[in-house]
Short mmCIF file of C-alpha atoms in Angstrom, two decimals:
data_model
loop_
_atom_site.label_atom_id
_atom_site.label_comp_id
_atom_site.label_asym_id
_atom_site.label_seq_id
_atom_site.Cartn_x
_atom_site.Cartn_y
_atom_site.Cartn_z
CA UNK A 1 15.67 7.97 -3.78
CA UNK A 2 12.10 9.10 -4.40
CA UNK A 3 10.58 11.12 -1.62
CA UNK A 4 6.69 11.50 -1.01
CA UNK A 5 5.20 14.30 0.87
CA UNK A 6 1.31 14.36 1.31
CA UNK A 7 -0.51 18.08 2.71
CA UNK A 8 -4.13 19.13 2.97
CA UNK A 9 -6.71 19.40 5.82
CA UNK A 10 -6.47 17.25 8.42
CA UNK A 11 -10.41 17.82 9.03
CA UNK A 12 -13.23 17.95 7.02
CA UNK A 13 -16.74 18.26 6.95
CA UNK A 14 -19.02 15.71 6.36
CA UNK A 15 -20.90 16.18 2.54
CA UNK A 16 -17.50 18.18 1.74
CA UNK A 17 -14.80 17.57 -0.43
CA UNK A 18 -11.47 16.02 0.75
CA UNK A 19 -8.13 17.19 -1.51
CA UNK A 20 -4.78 15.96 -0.79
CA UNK A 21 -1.89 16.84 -2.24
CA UNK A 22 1.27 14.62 -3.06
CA UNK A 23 4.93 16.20 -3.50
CA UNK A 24 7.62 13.91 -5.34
CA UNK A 25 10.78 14.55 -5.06
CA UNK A 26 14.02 13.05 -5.60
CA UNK A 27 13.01 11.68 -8.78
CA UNK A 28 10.87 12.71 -12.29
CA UNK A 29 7.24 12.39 -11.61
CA UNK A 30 7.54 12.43 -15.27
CA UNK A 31 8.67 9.02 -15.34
CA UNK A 32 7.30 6.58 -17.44
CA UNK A 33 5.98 3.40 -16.05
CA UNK A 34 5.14 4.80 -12.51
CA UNK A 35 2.06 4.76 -11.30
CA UNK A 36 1.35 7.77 -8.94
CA UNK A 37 -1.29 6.04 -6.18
CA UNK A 38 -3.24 6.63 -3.29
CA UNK A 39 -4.08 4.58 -0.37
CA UNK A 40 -5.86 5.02 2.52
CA UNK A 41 -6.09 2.90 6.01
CA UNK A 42 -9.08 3.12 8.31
CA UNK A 43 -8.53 3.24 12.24
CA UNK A 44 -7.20 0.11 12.58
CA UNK A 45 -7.74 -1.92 9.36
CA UNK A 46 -6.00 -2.59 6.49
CA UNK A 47 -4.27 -1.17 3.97
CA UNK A 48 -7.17 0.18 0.59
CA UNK A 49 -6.08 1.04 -2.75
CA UNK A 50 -8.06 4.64 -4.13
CA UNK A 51 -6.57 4.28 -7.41
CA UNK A 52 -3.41 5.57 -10.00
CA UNK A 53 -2.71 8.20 -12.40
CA UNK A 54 0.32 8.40 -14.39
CA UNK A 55 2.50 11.81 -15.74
CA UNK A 56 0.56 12.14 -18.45
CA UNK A 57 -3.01 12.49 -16.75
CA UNK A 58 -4.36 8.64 -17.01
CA UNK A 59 -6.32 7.14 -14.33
CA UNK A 60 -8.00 4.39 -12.85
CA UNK A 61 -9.94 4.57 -9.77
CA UNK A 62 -11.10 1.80 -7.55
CA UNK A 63 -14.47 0.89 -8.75
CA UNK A 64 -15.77 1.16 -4.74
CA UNK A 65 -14.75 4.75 -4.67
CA UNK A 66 -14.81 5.90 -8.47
CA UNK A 67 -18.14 7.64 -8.10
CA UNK A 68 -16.35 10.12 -5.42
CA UNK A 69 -13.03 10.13 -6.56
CA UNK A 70 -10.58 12.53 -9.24
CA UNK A 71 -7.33 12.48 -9.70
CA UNK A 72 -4.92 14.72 -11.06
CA UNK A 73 -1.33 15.82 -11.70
CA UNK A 74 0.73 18.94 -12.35
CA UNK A 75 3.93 17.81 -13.68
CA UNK A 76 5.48 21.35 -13.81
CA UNK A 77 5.23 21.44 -9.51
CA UNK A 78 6.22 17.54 -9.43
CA UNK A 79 2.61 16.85 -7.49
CA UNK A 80 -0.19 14.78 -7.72
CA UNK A 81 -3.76 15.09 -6.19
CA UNK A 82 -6.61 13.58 -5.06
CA UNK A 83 -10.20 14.73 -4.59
CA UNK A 84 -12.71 12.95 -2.94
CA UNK A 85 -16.27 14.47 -2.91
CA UNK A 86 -19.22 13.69 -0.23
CA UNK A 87 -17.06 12.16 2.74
CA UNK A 88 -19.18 10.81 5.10
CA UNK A 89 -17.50 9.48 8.87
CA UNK A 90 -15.88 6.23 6.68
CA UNK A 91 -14.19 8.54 5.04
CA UNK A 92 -11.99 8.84 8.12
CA UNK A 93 -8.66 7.42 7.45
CA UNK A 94 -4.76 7.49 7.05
CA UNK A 95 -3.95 8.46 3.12
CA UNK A 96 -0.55 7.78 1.81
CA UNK A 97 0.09 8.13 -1.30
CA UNK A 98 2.74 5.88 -3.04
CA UNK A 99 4.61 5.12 -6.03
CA UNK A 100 3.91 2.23 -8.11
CA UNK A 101 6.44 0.60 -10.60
CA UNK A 102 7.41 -2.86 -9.76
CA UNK A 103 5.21 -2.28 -6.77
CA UNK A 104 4.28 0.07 -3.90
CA UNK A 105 8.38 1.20 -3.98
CA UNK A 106 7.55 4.20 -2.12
CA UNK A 107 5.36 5.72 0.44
CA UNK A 108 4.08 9.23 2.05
CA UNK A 109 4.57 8.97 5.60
CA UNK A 110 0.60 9.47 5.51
CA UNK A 111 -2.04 12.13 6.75
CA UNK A 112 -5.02 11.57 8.83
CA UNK A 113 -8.32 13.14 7.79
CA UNK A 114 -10.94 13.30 10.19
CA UNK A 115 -14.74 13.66 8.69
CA UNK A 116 -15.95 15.67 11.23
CA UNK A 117 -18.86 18.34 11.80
CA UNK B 1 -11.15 -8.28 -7.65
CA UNK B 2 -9.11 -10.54 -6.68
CA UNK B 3 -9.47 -11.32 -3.02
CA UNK B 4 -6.69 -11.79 -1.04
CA UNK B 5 -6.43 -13.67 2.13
CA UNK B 6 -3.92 -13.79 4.80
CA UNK B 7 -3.31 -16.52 7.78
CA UNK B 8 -3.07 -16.54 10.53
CA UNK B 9 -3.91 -13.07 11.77
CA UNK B 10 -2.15 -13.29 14.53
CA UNK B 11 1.41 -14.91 14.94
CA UNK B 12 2.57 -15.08 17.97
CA UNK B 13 6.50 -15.88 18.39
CA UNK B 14 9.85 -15.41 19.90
CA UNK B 15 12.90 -13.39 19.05
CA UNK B 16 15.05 -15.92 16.79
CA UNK B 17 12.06 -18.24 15.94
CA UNK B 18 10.79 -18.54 11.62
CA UNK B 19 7.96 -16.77 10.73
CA UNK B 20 5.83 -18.24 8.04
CA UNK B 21 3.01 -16.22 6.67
CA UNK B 22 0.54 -17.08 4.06
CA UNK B 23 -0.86 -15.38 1.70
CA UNK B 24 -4.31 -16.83 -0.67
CA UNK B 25 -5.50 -15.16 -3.65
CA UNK B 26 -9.22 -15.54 -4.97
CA UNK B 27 -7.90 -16.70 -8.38
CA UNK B 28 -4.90 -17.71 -9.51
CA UNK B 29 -1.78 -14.68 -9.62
CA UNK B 30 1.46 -14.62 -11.85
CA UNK B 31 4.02 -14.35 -9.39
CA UNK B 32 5.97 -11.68 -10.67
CA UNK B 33 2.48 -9.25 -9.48
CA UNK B 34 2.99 -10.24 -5.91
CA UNK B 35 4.60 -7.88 -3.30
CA UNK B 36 4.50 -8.07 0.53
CA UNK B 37 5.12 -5.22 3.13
CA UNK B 38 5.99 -4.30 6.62
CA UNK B 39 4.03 -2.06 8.57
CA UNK B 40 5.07 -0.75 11.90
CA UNK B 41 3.04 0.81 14.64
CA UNK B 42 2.70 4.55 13.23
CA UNK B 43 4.54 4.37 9.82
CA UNK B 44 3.84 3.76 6.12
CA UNK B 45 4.39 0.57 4.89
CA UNK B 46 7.50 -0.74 3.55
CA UNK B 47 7.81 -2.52 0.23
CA UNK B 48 9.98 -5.74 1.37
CA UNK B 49 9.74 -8.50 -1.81
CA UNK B 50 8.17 -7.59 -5.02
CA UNK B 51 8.23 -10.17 -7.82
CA UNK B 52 6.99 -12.88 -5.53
CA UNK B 53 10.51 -13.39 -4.40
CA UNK B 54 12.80 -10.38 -4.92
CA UNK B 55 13.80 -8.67 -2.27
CA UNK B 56 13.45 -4.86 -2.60
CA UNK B 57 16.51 -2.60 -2.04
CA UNK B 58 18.05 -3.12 1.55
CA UNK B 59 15.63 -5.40 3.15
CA UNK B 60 17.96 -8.27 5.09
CA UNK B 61 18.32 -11.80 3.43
CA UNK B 62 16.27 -13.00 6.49
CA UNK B 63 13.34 -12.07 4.53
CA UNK B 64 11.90 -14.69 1.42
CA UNK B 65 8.89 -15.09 -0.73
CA UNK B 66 7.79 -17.93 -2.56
CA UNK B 67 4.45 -19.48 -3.80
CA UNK B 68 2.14 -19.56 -7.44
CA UNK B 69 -0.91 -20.08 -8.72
CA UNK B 70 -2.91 -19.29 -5.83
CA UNK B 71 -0.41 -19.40 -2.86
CA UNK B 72 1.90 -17.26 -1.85
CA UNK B 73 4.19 -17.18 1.43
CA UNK B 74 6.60 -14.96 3.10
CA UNK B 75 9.51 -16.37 5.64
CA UNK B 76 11.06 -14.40 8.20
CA UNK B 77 13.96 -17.15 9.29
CA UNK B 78 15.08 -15.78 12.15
CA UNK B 79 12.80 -12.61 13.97
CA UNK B 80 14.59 -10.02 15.10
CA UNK B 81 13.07 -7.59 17.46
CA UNK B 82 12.17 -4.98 14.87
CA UNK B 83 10.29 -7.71 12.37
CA UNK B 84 7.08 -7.39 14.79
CA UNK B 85 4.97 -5.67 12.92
CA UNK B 86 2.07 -6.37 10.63
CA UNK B 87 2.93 -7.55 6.99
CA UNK B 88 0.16 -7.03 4.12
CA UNK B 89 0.40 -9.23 1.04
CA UNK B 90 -0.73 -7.40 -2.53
CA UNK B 91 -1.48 -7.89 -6.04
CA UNK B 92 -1.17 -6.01 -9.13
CA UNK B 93 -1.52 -8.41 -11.58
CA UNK B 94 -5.24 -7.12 -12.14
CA UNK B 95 -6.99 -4.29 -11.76
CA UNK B 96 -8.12 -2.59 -9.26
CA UNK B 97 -4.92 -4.02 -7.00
CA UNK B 98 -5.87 -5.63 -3.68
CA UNK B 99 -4.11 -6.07 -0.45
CA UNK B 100 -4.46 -8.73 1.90
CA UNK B 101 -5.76 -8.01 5.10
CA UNK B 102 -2.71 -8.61 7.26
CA UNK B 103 -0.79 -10.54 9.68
CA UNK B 104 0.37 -9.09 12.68
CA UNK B 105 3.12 -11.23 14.03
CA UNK B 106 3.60 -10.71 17.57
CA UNK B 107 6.41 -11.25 20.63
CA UNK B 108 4.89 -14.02 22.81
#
């Protein structure tokens, strides 16, 4: 069964750069027809899709973020990462990140970043 | 995007009673792009029925999907104390995917 870890700060500063990292395991992240995604969940609220990228490096980002947002993969370490650049307080949320085939099939347990000065 | 919307927001029921959650989509969704999760009180969510009606691995049969076109729904037919949670409805059948904004069912 495919295992998601995510890691990075758990604070950052506001105008900074958020990066989280995603560790698969239990199964290829070279896997064709998975979609390697990232959500995030405000305080609270619902559930927001950031966007995919698949093993060999293509993406699509949610047009409400894609101005801030990169994504990118390193096969050989079985990760995937996201950047997102000027966070700003609504910024602050729960990011999971998830696999995509059929669906969502699996899920980080999820990381809080606080934008914070 | 496809907007999707969820009712009621709040469903408020007893242990052993049927759940019935709906689930609205802006414009109209193949079935086979609609999924619907459970999310409980400080975890991820979990992917329950994908394919508008297939339940995912190990989810009980007390769980269904149905709907098309436009409207979608999700049966619990029996709650058990662990079903009260909030559930999400989603679609990927166009990009960028959307969730629904949730429906927390409640003990009353």
């Amino acid at each position: 069964q495919v295992q998601l870890q995510e890691s990075g700060p758990g604070l950052v500063k506001p105008s900074q750069t958020l990066s989280l990292t995603c560790t698969v395991s239990g199964g290829s992240i070279r896997s064709g027809g998975y979609y390697w995604s990232w959500i995030r969940q405000h305080p609270g609220k619902g559930l927001e899709w950031i966007g995919y990228i698949n093993y060999s490096g293509s993406t699509y980002y949610n047009p409400s973020l894609k101005s801030r947002v990169t994504m990118s993969v390193d096969t050989s370490k079985s990760q995937f990462s996201l950047k997102l650049i000027s966070v700003t307080a609504a910024d602050t949320a729960v990011y999971y990140c998830a696999s995509a085939a059929l669906a969502f099939d699996y899920w980080g347990q999820g990381t809080l970043v606080t934008v914070s000065s | 995007d496809i907007v999707m919307t969820q009712s009621p927001a709040t469903l408020s029921l007893s242990p052993g009673e049927r759940a019935t959650l709906s689930c609205r989509a802006s414009q109209s969704v193949s079935s086979n792009y609609l999924s619907w999760y459970q999310q409980r009180p400080g975890q991820a969510p979990r992917l329950l029925i994908y394919g508008g009606s297939t339940r995912a691995t190990g989810i009980p049969a007390r769980f269904s999907g149905s709907g098309s076109g436009t409207d979608f729904t999700l049966t619990i037919s029996s709650l058990q104390p662990e079903d009260f949670a909030v559930y999400y409805c989603q679609q990927d059948y166009d990009l960028p995917w959307t969730f629904g904004q949730g429906t927390k069912v409640e003990i009353k």
